[in-house]
Coordinates of C-alpha atoms in Angstrom, one line a residue:
M17 CA -10.0 137.9 -142.5
M18 CA -9.6 140.1 -145.5
P19 CA -6.7 140.6 -148.0
K20 CA -4.7 143.7 -147.3
L21 CA -5.3 144.9 -150.8
F22 CA -9.0 145.0 -150.3
T23 CA -8.6 146.6 -146.9
M24 CA -6.4 149.3 -148.3
F25 CA -8.9 150.1 -151.1
K26 CA -11.7 150.1 -148.5
N27 CA -9.8 152.6 -146.3
K28 CA -8.7 154.7 -149.3
E29 CA -5.0 154.1 -148.5
I30 CA -3.9 153.7 -152.1
T31 CA -3.3 156.9 -154.0
K32 CA -2.3 157.6 -157.6
N33 CA 1.1 158.8 -156.4
Q34 CA 1.6 155.6 -154.5
V35 CA 0.5 153.4 -157.4
A36 CA 3.3 154.9 -159.5
K37 CA 5.8 154.1 -156.8
D38 CA 4.5 150.6 -156.5
I39 CA 4.8 150.0 -160.2
I40 CA 8.5 151.1 -160.2
A41 CA 9.2 149.0 -157.1
G42 CA 7.5 146.0 -158.7
I43 CA 9.7 146.2 -161.8
I44 CA 12.8 146.5 -159.7
V45 CA 11.9 143.4 -157.7
A46 CA 11.1 141.5 -160.9
V47 CA 14.7 142.2 -162.1
I48 CA 16.0 140.8 -158.8
A49 CA 13.6 137.8 -158.9
L50 CA 14.3 136.8 -162.5
P51 CA 17.8 135.2 -162.1
L52 CA 16.9 133.9 -158.6
S53 CA 13.8 132.1 -159.9
I54 CA 15.7 130.5 -162.7
A55 CA 18.6 129.5 -160.4
L56 CA 16.3 128.1 -157.7
A57 CA 14.4 126.0 -160.2
I58 CA 17.5 124.5 -161.7
S59 CA 19.1 123.9 -158.2
S60 CA 15.9 122.2 -157.2
G61 CA 16.1 119.7 -160.1
V62 CA 13.4 121.2 -162.3
S63 CA 13.6 123.1 -165.6
P64 CA 14.2 126.9 -165.5
E65 CA 10.7 128.0 -166.5
K66 CA 9.2 126.2 -163.5
G67 CA 10.8 128.9 -161.2
L68 CA 9.4 131.7 -163.3
I69 CA 5.9 130.1 -163.4
T70 CA 6.0 129.8 -159.6
A71 CA 7.1 133.5 -159.2
I72 CA 4.4 134.6 -161.7
F73 CA 1.3 132.7 -160.4
A74 CA 2.2 132.3 -156.8
G75 CA 3.8 135.7 -156.5
F76 CA 0.7 137.4 -157.9
L77 CA -1.7 135.6 -155.6
I78 CA 0.4 136.0 -152.5
S79 CA 0.2 139.8 -153.1
F80 CA -3.4 139.9 -154.3
L81 CA -4.8 137.8 -151.4
G82 CA -2.2 138.1 -148.7
G83 CA -2.4 139.6 -145.3
S84 CA 0.7 141.8 -145.7
K85 CA 1.0 145.0 -147.6
V86 CA 4.4 144.4 -149.1
Q87 CA 5.1 140.7 -149.1
I88 CA 6.8 139.4 -152.2
G89 CA 6.2 135.7 -152.9
G90 CA 7.9 133.1 -155.1
P91 CA 10.3 130.2 -155.0
T92 CA 12.9 130.5 -152.2
A93 CA 16.2 128.9 -151.2
A94 CA 14.6 127.1 -148.2
F95 CA 12.8 124.7 -150.5
V96 CA 15.7 123.6 -152.7
T97 CA 16.8 120.5 -150.8
I98 CA 13.2 119.4 -150.1
I99 CA 12.2 119.7 -153.7
Y100 CA 15.4 117.9 -154.9
S101 CA 14.7 115.0 -152.5
I102 CA 11.0 114.7 -153.4
I103 CA 11.8 114.6 -157.2
A104 CA 14.6 112.0 -156.6
E105 CA 12.1 109.7 -154.8
H106 CA 8.7 110.5 -156.3
G107 CA 9.4 112.3 -159.6
L108 CA 7.9 115.5 -160.9
D109 CA 4.3 114.3 -160.5
G110 CA 5.0 113.5 -156.9
L111 CA 6.4 117.0 -156.4
I112 CA 3.3 118.7 -157.9
T113 CA 1.0 116.5 -155.8
A114 CA 3.0 117.4 -152.7
V115 CA 2.8 121.2 -153.5
I116 CA -1.0 121.0 -154.0
M117 CA -1.3 119.0 -150.7
A118 CA 0.9 121.6 -148.9
G119 CA -1.3 124.4 -150.3
I120 CA -4.5 122.7 -148.9
I121 CA -2.8 122.2 -145.5
L122 CA -1.8 125.9 -145.5
V123 CA -5.4 127.0 -146.3
I124 CA -6.7 124.8 -143.4
M125 CA -4.0 126.3 -141.1
G126 CA -5.1 129.8 -141.9
L127 CA -8.9 129.0 -141.5
L128 CA -8.1 127.4 -138.1
R129 CA -6.2 130.6 -137.2
F130 CA -2.9 128.9 -136.7
G131 CA -1.1 132.0 -137.8
S132 CA -0.5 133.2 -134.3
L133 CA 1.4 130.0 -133.4
I134 CA 4.5 131.5 -135.0
R135 CA 5.2 133.3 -131.7
Y136 CA 5.7 129.9 -130.0
V137 CA 8.7 129.0 -132.3
P138 CA 11.8 130.2 -130.4
K139 CA 14.6 132.2 -132.1
T140 CA 17.1 129.3 -131.5
I141 CA 15.0 127.1 -133.8
T142 CA 14.4 129.6 -136.6
V143 CA 18.1 130.6 -136.6
G144 CA 19.2 127.0 -136.4
F145 CA 17.2 125.7 -139.4
T146 CA 17.8 128.9 -141.4
A147 CA 21.6 128.4 -141.0
G148 CA 21.2 124.7 -141.8
I149 CA 19.3 125.5 -145.0
A150 CA 22.0 128.0 -146.0
V151 CA 24.7 125.3 -145.5
T152 CA 22.7 122.7 -147.6
L153 CA 22.0 125.3 -150.3
F154 CA 25.7 126.2 -150.5
S155 CA 26.8 122.5 -150.7
G156 CA 24.3 122.0 -153.5
Q157 CA 25.9 124.7 -155.7
L158 CA 29.5 123.3 -155.6
K159 CA 29.0 120.9 -158.5
D160 CA 28.2 123.7 -161.0
L161 CA 30.5 126.2 -159.4
L162 CA 33.4 123.8 -159.9
G163 CA 32.1 122.4 -163.1
L164 CA 32.3 118.9 -161.8
Q165 CA 31.1 116.1 -164.2
I166 CA 28.7 114.1 -161.9
D167 CA 25.7 112.5 -163.5
N168 CA 23.6 112.0 -160.3
V169 CA 24.5 114.0 -157.2
P170 CA 23.1 112.4 -154.0
A171 CA 20.5 114.4 -152.2
E172 CA 21.9 113.7 -148.7
F173 CA 24.5 116.1 -147.3
I174 CA 27.3 113.7 -146.4
P175 CA 27.1 111.4 -149.6
K176 CA 27.0 114.7 -151.6
W177 CA 30.3 115.8 -150.3
E178 CA 31.8 112.3 -150.7
S179 CA 30.7 112.5 -154.4
Y180 CA 32.4 115.9 -154.8
F181 CA 35.7 114.7 -153.4
A182 CA 35.5 111.5 -155.5
N183 CA 35.1 113.6 -158.7
M184 CA 37.4 116.5 -157.9
N185 CA 39.6 115.4 -160.9
T186 CA 36.9 116.7 -163.3
L187 CA 37.1 120.3 -162.0
N188 CA 36.6 122.9 -164.7
I189 CA 38.9 125.9 -164.1
Y190 CA 36.8 128.1 -166.4
S191 CA 33.6 127.4 -164.4
L192 CA 35.4 128.1 -161.1
A193 CA 36.9 131.4 -162.4
I194 CA 33.7 132.7 -163.8
G195 CA 31.8 131.7 -160.7
I196 CA 34.2 133.4 -158.3
G197 CA 34.1 136.5 -160.6
C198 CA 30.3 136.6 -160.4
I199 CA 30.5 136.4 -156.6
I200 CA 32.9 139.3 -156.5
I201 CA 30.6 141.4 -158.8
I202 CA 27.5 140.6 -156.7
A203 CA 29.4 141.6 -153.5
L204 CA 31.0 144.8 -154.8
W205 CA 28.3 146.1 -157.3
P206 CA 26.1 147.8 -154.6
K207 CA 29.0 150.3 -154.0
V208 CA 28.6 151.3 -157.7
N209 CA 24.8 151.2 -158.0
K210 CA 22.1 150.2 -155.5
V211 CA 19.1 150.2 -157.8
I212 CA 20.2 147.6 -160.4
P213 CA 20.9 144.3 -158.6
G214 CA 24.4 142.9 -158.7
S215 CA 23.1 139.4 -159.6
M216 CA 21.7 140.8 -162.9
I217 CA 25.0 142.5 -163.8
A218 CA 26.9 139.3 -163.0
L219 CA 24.5 137.3 -165.2
I220 CA 24.9 139.7 -168.1
V221 CA 28.7 140.0 -167.9
S222 CA 29.3 136.2 -167.4
T223 CA 26.9 135.3 -170.2
L224 CA 28.5 137.7 -172.7
L225 CA 32.0 136.5 -171.7
V226 CA 31.2 132.8 -172.2
Q227 CA 29.4 133.4 -175.5
V228 CA 32.0 135.8 -177.0
L229 CA 35.1 133.8 -175.9
H230 CA 33.4 130.4 -176.5
L231 CA 34.5 129.1 -173.1
P232 CA 33.9 125.4 -172.3
V233 CA 31.4 126.0 -169.6
D234 CA 28.0 124.3 -169.0
T235 CA 25.0 126.6 -169.8
I236 CA 21.3 126.3 -169.2
G237 CA 21.0 125.3 -172.9
S238 CA 23.5 122.5 -172.6
R239 CA 21.8 121.2 -169.5
F240 CA 18.2 121.7 -170.7
T241 CA 17.6 121.2 -174.5
E242 CA 14.0 122.3 -174.3
I243 CA 12.9 125.4 -172.4
S244 CA 9.3 126.5 -172.9
S245 CA 8.3 130.1 -172.8
A246 CA 4.6 129.2 -173.1
I247 CA 2.2 129.3 -170.1
P248 CA 1.1 125.7 -169.4
I249 CA -2.5 124.7 -169.1
P250 CA -3.4 123.9 -165.5
A251 CA -3.8 120.2 -164.8
L252 CA -4.1 117.9 -161.9
P253 CA -1.4 115.2 -161.5
S254 CA -2.4 111.6 -161.4
F255 CA -2.5 110.4 -157.8
S256 CA -4.1 107.8 -155.6
I257 CA -4.6 107.2 -151.9
A258 CA -1.3 105.4 -151.8
T259 CA 0.5 108.3 -153.4
I260 CA -1.1 110.8 -150.9
N261 CA 0.0 108.6 -148.0
K262 CA 3.6 108.6 -149.3
L263 CA 3.6 112.3 -149.9
F264 CA 1.9 113.4 -146.7
A265 CA 5.2 113.9 -144.8
P266 CA 6.8 115.9 -147.6
A267 CA 3.7 118.0 -148.0
I268 CA 3.7 118.7 -144.2
T269 CA 7.4 119.8 -144.5
I270 CA 6.6 122.2 -147.4
A271 CA 3.6 123.6 -145.5
I272 CA 5.4 124.1 -142.2
L273 CA 8.4 125.7 -143.9
G274 CA 6.2 127.9 -146.1
A275 CA 4.2 129.0 -143.1
L276 CA 7.3 129.8 -141.0
E277 CA 9.2 131.6 -143.8
S278 CA 6.2 133.7 -145.0
L279 CA 5.2 134.8 -141.5
L280 CA 8.8 135.6 -140.5
S281 CA 9.1 137.6 -143.7
A282 CA 5.8 139.4 -142.8
V283 CA 7.1 140.2 -139.3
V284 CA 10.3 141.7 -140.7
A285 CA 8.2 143.7 -143.2
D286 CA 6.0 145.0 -140.4
E287 CA 9.0 146.4 -138.6
M288 CA 10.2 148.1 -141.7
I289 CA 6.9 149.8 -142.6
D290 CA 5.4 150.1 -139.1
D291 CA 2.3 148.0 -139.9
T292 CA 0.7 144.8 -138.7
H293 CA 0.0 141.9 -141.0
D294 CA -2.9 139.4 -140.8
S295 CA -1.1 136.1 -140.3
N296 CA -4.1 133.9 -140.9
M297 CA -5.0 135.6 -144.2
E298 CA -1.4 135.3 -145.1
L299 CA -1.5 131.5 -144.6
V300 CA -4.7 131.2 -146.7
A301 CA -3.1 133.2 -149.5
Q302 CA 0.1 131.1 -149.3
G303 CA -2.1 128.0 -149.5
I304 CA -4.1 129.2 -152.6
A305 CA -0.8 130.3 -154.2
N306 CA 0.8 126.9 -153.8
I307 CA -2.3 125.1 -155.0
T308 CA -2.2 127.3 -158.2
S309 CA 1.5 126.9 -158.6
G310 CA 1.1 123.1 -158.5
L311 CA -1.7 123.2 -161.0
F312 CA 0.5 125.1 -163.4
G313 CA 3.4 122.7 -162.8
G314 CA 5.3 125.0 -160.5
I315 CA 7.3 124.5 -157.3
P316 CA 6.6 125.5 -153.7
A317 CA 6.4 129.2 -153.0
T318 CA 6.4 131.4 -149.9
G319 CA 7.2 134.9 -148.8
A320 CA 10.7 135.9 -149.7
I321 CA 12.4 138.0 -147.1
A322 CA 15.1 139.5 -149.3
R323 CA 12.7 140.4 -152.2
T324 CA 10.2 141.8 -149.7
A325 CA 12.9 144.0 -148.2
A326 CA 14.0 145.1 -151.7
N327 CA 10.4 146.0 -152.4
I328 CA 10.1 148.2 -149.4
K329 CA 13.4 149.9 -150.0
S330 CA 12.3 150.6 -153.7
G331 CA 9.2 152.4 -152.5
G332 CA 6.6 149.7 -152.5
K333 CA 3.9 150.2 -149.9
S334 CA 1.0 148.2 -151.2
P335 CA 0.3 144.7 -152.7
I336 CA 0.2 146.4 -156.2
S337 CA 4.0 146.2 -156.3
G338 CA 4.0 142.4 -155.8
M339 CA 1.4 142.0 -158.5
V340 CA 3.4 144.2 -160.9
H341 CA 6.5 142.1 -160.1
A342 CA 4.6 139.0 -161.2
I343 CA 3.2 140.6 -164.4
T344 CA 6.7 141.9 -165.3
L345 CA 8.1 138.3 -164.9
L346 CA 5.3 137.1 -167.1
F347 CA 6.2 139.4 -170.0
T348 CA 9.9 138.6 -169.5
M349 CA 9.2 134.9 -169.8
L350 CA 7.1 135.2 -172.9
L351 CA 9.6 137.5 -174.7
L352 CA 13.1 136.7 -173.5
M353 CA 13.0 133.0 -172.2
P354 CA 14.9 131.7 -175.3
L355 CA 17.9 133.9 -174.3
A356 CA 18.1 132.1 -171.0
K357 CA 19.8 129.1 -172.7
M358 CA 23.0 131.1 -172.9
I359 CA 23.3 131.7 -169.1
P360 CA 26.3 129.8 -167.6
M361 CA 25.4 127.3 -164.9
T362 CA 28.2 128.5 -162.7
T363 CA 26.7 132.0 -162.7
L364 CA 23.4 130.6 -161.2
S365 CA 25.5 128.7 -158.6
A366 CA 27.3 131.9 -157.7
I367 CA 24.0 133.8 -157.3
L368 CA 22.7 131.1 -154.9
I369 CA 26.0 130.9 -152.9
V370 CA 25.5 134.6 -152.2
V371 CA 21.9 134.0 -151.3
A372 CA 23.1 131.2 -148.9
Y373 CA 25.6 133.5 -147.3
N374 CA 23.0 136.2 -146.8
M375 CA 20.4 133.9 -145.3
S376 CA 22.8 132.1 -143.0
G377 CA 22.6 134.8 -140.4
W378 CA 26.0 133.8 -139.1
R379 CA 26.3 136.9 -136.9
T380 CA 23.1 136.0 -135.1
F381 CA 24.2 132.4 -134.9
K382 CA 27.5 133.5 -133.3
E383 CA 25.6 135.7 -130.9
L384 CA 23.3 132.8 -129.8
L385 CA 26.4 130.7 -129.0
R386 CA 26.8 133.0 -125.9
A387 CA 23.2 132.2 -124.7
P388 CA 22.5 129.7 -121.9
K389 CA 23.7 126.2 -122.5
S390 CA 20.1 124.8 -123.0
D391 CA 19.5 127.4 -125.8
I392 CA 22.9 126.5 -127.5
I393 CA 21.9 122.8 -127.5
V394 CA 18.6 123.5 -129.2
L395 CA 20.4 125.8 -131.7
L396 CA 23.0 123.2 -132.6
V397 CA 20.6 120.2 -132.7
T398 CA 18.2 122.1 -135.0
F399 CA 21.1 123.2 -137.2
G400 CA 22.7 119.7 -137.3
C401 CA 19.3 117.9 -138.0
T402 CA 18.5 120.3 -140.8
V403 CA 21.9 119.7 -142.5
I404 CA 22.0 115.9 -142.0
F405 CA 18.3 114.9 -142.1
D406 CA 15.5 117.3 -143.0
L407 CA 13.5 120.2 -141.7
V408 CA 10.6 118.2 -140.1
V409 CA 13.1 116.2 -138.0
A410 CA 15.0 119.5 -137.2
I411 CA 11.9 121.4 -136.1
G412 CA 10.4 118.4 -134.4
F413 CA 13.6 117.8 -132.3
G414 CA 14.0 121.5 -131.6
M415 CA 10.5 122.0 -130.4
I416 CA 10.5 118.9 -128.2
M417 CA 13.8 120.0 -126.6
T418 CA 12.5 123.6 -126.2
M419 CA 9.3 122.4 -124.5
A420 CA 11.2 120.1 -122.2
L421 CA 13.7 122.8 -121.3
F422 CA 10.9 125.3 -120.8
M423 CA 9.1 122.9 -118.4
K424 CA 12.3 122.4 -116.5
R425 CA 12.8 126.1 -116.1
V426 CA 9.2 126.6 -114.9
T427 CA 9.6 123.6 -112.5
D428 CA 12.8 125.1 -111.2
T429 CA 11.2 128.5 -110.6
T430 CA 8.0 127.1 -108.9
E431 CA 8.6 126.8 -105.2
I432 CA 6.4 125.7 -102.3
R433 CA 7.1 127.9 -99.2
D434 CA 6.4 127.1 -95.6
L435 CA 5.3 130.5 -94.3
V436 CA 5.0 129.6 -90.7
Y437 CA 8.6 128.2 -90.6
E438 CA 9.8 131.3 -92.5
K439 CA 8.1 133.5 -89.9
V440 CA 6.8 136.0 -92.5
F441 CA 3.8 137.2 -90.3
E442 CA 3.6 140.1 -87.9
G443 CA 1.4 141.3 -85.1
D444 CA -1.7 139.5 -84.0
I445 CA -1.3 136.8 -86.7
T446 CA 2.1 135.9 -85.3
E447 CA 0.6 135.6 -81.8
M448 CA -2.2 133.4 -83.1
L449 CA 0.3 131.0 -84.9
E450 CA 2.6 130.9 -81.8
D451 CA -0.4 130.2 -79.5
A452 CA -1.6 127.4 -81.9
A453 CA 1.8 125.7 -81.2
G454 CA 2.3 124.1 -84.7
K455 CA -1.3 123.1 -85.2
I456 CA -1.7 125.6 -88.1
N457 CA 0.6 125.4 -91.0
I458 CA 0.6 127.6 -94.2
Y459 CA 2.0 126.7 -97.5
Q460 CA 2.4 129.1 -100.4
V461 CA 2.8 128.0 -104.0
N462 CA 4.8 130.4 -106.1
G463 CA 4.2 129.6 -109.7
P464 CA 2.0 127.3 -111.8
I465 CA 1.2 123.8 -110.6
F466 CA 1.4 121.4 -113.5
F467 CA 2.6 117.9 -114.1
G468 CA 6.2 119.1 -114.0
V469 CA 6.0 120.2 -110.4
V470 CA 3.4 117.7 -109.1
Q471 CA 6.0 115.3 -107.6
D472 CA 7.5 118.1 -105.5
F473 CA 4.0 119.1 -104.4
I474 CA 3.1 115.5 -103.4
H475 CA 6.5 115.1 -101.5
K476 CA 5.6 118.2 -99.5
T477 CA 2.2 116.8 -98.5
K478 CA 4.0 113.8 -97.0
E479 CA 5.5 116.0 -94.4
L480 CA 2.1 116.5 -92.8
N481 CA 1.7 114.9 -89.3
Q482 CA -1.1 114.2 -86.9
S483 CA -0.2 117.0 -84.6
M484 CA -1.4 119.5 -87.2
E485 CA -5.0 120.5 -87.2
V486 CA -5.3 123.0 -90.1
L487 CA -3.4 123.4 -93.3
I488 CA -3.8 126.6 -95.3
L489 CA -2.7 126.5 -99.0
D490 CA -2.1 130.1 -100.3
M491 CA -2.5 130.1 -104.1
R492 CA -2.1 133.8 -104.8
H493 CA 0.9 133.3 -107.1
T494 CA -0.6 130.3 -108.9
H495 CA -2.3 131.5 -112.0
A496 CA -2.5 128.2 -113.8
I497 CA -3.1 124.5 -113.0
D498 CA -3.7 121.4 -115.0
A499 CA -5.3 118.0 -114.5
S500 CA -2.2 116.6 -112.8
A501 CA -2.2 119.5 -110.4
V502 CA -5.9 118.8 -109.5
D503 CA -5.0 115.2 -108.9
A504 CA -2.1 116.3 -106.5
I505 CA -4.5 118.6 -104.6
N506 CA -7.0 115.8 -104.4
K507 CA -4.2 113.6 -102.9
L508 CA -3.5 116.4 -100.4
L509 CA -7.2 116.6 -99.4
A510 CA -7.2 112.8 -99.0
Q511 CA -4.1 112.9 -96.8
C512 CA -5.6 115.7 -94.7
S513 CA -8.8 113.7 -94.3
K514 CA -6.9 110.7 -93.2
L515 CA -5.0 112.7 -90.5
N516 CA -8.2 114.7 -89.5
I517 CA -6.6 117.9 -90.8
K518 CA -8.8 120.7 -92.1
L519 CA -7.7 122.1 -95.5
Y520 CA -8.3 125.7 -96.5
L521 CA -7.5 127.4 -99.8
T522 CA -6.9 131.1 -100.1
H523 CA -6.4 133.6 -103.0
V524 CA -7.5 131.2 -105.7
N525 CA -7.1 132.9 -109.1
E526 CA -9.6 132.7 -111.9
Q527 CA -8.1 129.8 -114.0
P528 CA -7.4 127.5 -111.0
A529 CA -10.8 128.3 -109.5
R530 CA -12.5 127.4 -112.8
V531 CA -10.6 124.1 -113.2
L532 CA -11.1 123.1 -109.5
K533 CA -14.8 123.7 -109.8
R534 CA -15.2 121.9 -113.2
M535 CA -13.3 118.8 -111.9
G536 CA -15.3 118.5 -108.7
F537 CA -12.7 119.5 -106.2
T538 CA -14.5 122.6 -105.0
D539 CA -17.5 120.4 -104.0
R540 CA -15.3 117.8 -102.3
L541 CA -13.5 120.5 -100.2
G542 CA -16.6 122.7 -99.6
E543 CA -16.8 126.3 -100.8
E544 CA -16.8 127.5 -97.1
N545 CA -13.2 126.3 -97.0
I546 CA -12.0 128.6 -99.8
Y547 CA -11.1 132.1 -98.6
E548 CA -10.4 135.3 -100.4
T549 CA -7.7 136.4 -97.9
K550 CA -5.2 134.5 -95.9
T551 CA -5.9 136.6 -92.8
K552 CA -9.5 135.5 -92.6
A553 CA -8.4 131.8 -93.1
I554 CA -5.9 132.1 -90.3
V555 CA -8.4 133.7 -87.9
D556 CA -11.0 130.9 -88.6
A557 CA -8.2 128.2 -88.3
Y558 CA -7.2 129.7 -84.9
E559 CA -10.8 129.7 -83.6
Y560 CA -11.2 126.1 -84.8
V561 CA -8.0 125.0 -83.0
Q562 CA -9.1 126.9 -79.8
K563 CA -12.4 125.0 -79.8
L564 CA -10.5 121.6 -80.1
I565 CA -8.3 122.6 -77.1
A566 CA -11.3 123.7 -75.0

């Protein structure tokens, strides 16, 4: 494993011309990341500078050490509900501890080369939980968009909406009007200019409007009396074994979500730049970035798909752009952070509502509703669990259902054929089998033999009768077996021995041969009873039957 930045320098892929393009792309991405980082921090229940600290330190390290050329890291919308619930239950120290623990878990995942496991997460699950996160993110923004006066908004989805309806009489029409105006600006601005992000224009216009007209709208300054522009000194939070035990599940949630989102973002980036990322190096970088973010009092970070795409479209082609993005945010925080107090809260809510809409993937969600029923069930269960419970429950339920449905599909497609009954043979072989008068039978297994199909296999063996003298088991289409399959074949051998029937195996593939030998079946059967071809097995079986008749 080696960071992409080091690999690119080693292969002399970074030119002076490209560095200039990367610097411009990094500055553009920083402009996009600035309001997002502040909005995501506040929506997560922490002060604004925490979002910038995360984007600065984690963003720099994700680019510097990552396995992708163009990945942009920082706080993302996917973490908002998780952070909010952790702070509500364990406080800020608990969140920082969970972030550091998640970082350690991610480093371990990368070192154990778990990066390739992303391919085993089906699209129904990723679309389901992404859409679920979008819904929960949207619901979390309504308080500030509507200007509702609620002291403590519940973290859970249903109680949150109950709280909104109960306090609808406190609606602030100015907040609503400005928020809707910001959404319209963000949606329409790309038609005017695609370089400057619409979120920045909406932020500037709404802030000026509120300040000049002295509108009665909550701002960052009215919500947070103290906003620091200083870089904090890294420090470990106070924790104990009991604290670690309590925070282990939230840390796992952060790590899994961070891994999934960063690797999905890297895959999208690969398609855009025709490259291949190092998934394990990416996980290690994400882990180190989260540990560092936690030490500086930041929040969880991961690869951000939208910012990564903006980086590529702006001309970024190396990790330098991501590092420049982080450095630009650092100078912005040091010089302009006091001005952030004037930003209206409803503006930040409007920005995140647009983010929620963009990440919802509703078109893909709608497409998947035309998939097979089993896929639709996985999609809806993952979506529902994400909204009502949390991501660990959603991904857990989704993966369990996916595995169960996959095994059912494999079971349904694995068949055991009776080749003599089907009369598939021709010429001399047919004459031999007819002359044997039912004393030779041939089964062919089409598909893997594993615990899901073992019962069907055992049921088939019970059809054996004493009039049979030789049973040939053709395994040419069986490329994999497990311990349950070996047990079933052992039972078949025992049944054959009980009825004085010879058992031959043919066309045994590499994996089944290795497993059968390791588990002692080959020795029990005898290697002389394992044939490379079915024809040779049938000829030997016929000669054996003829000797018995004689």
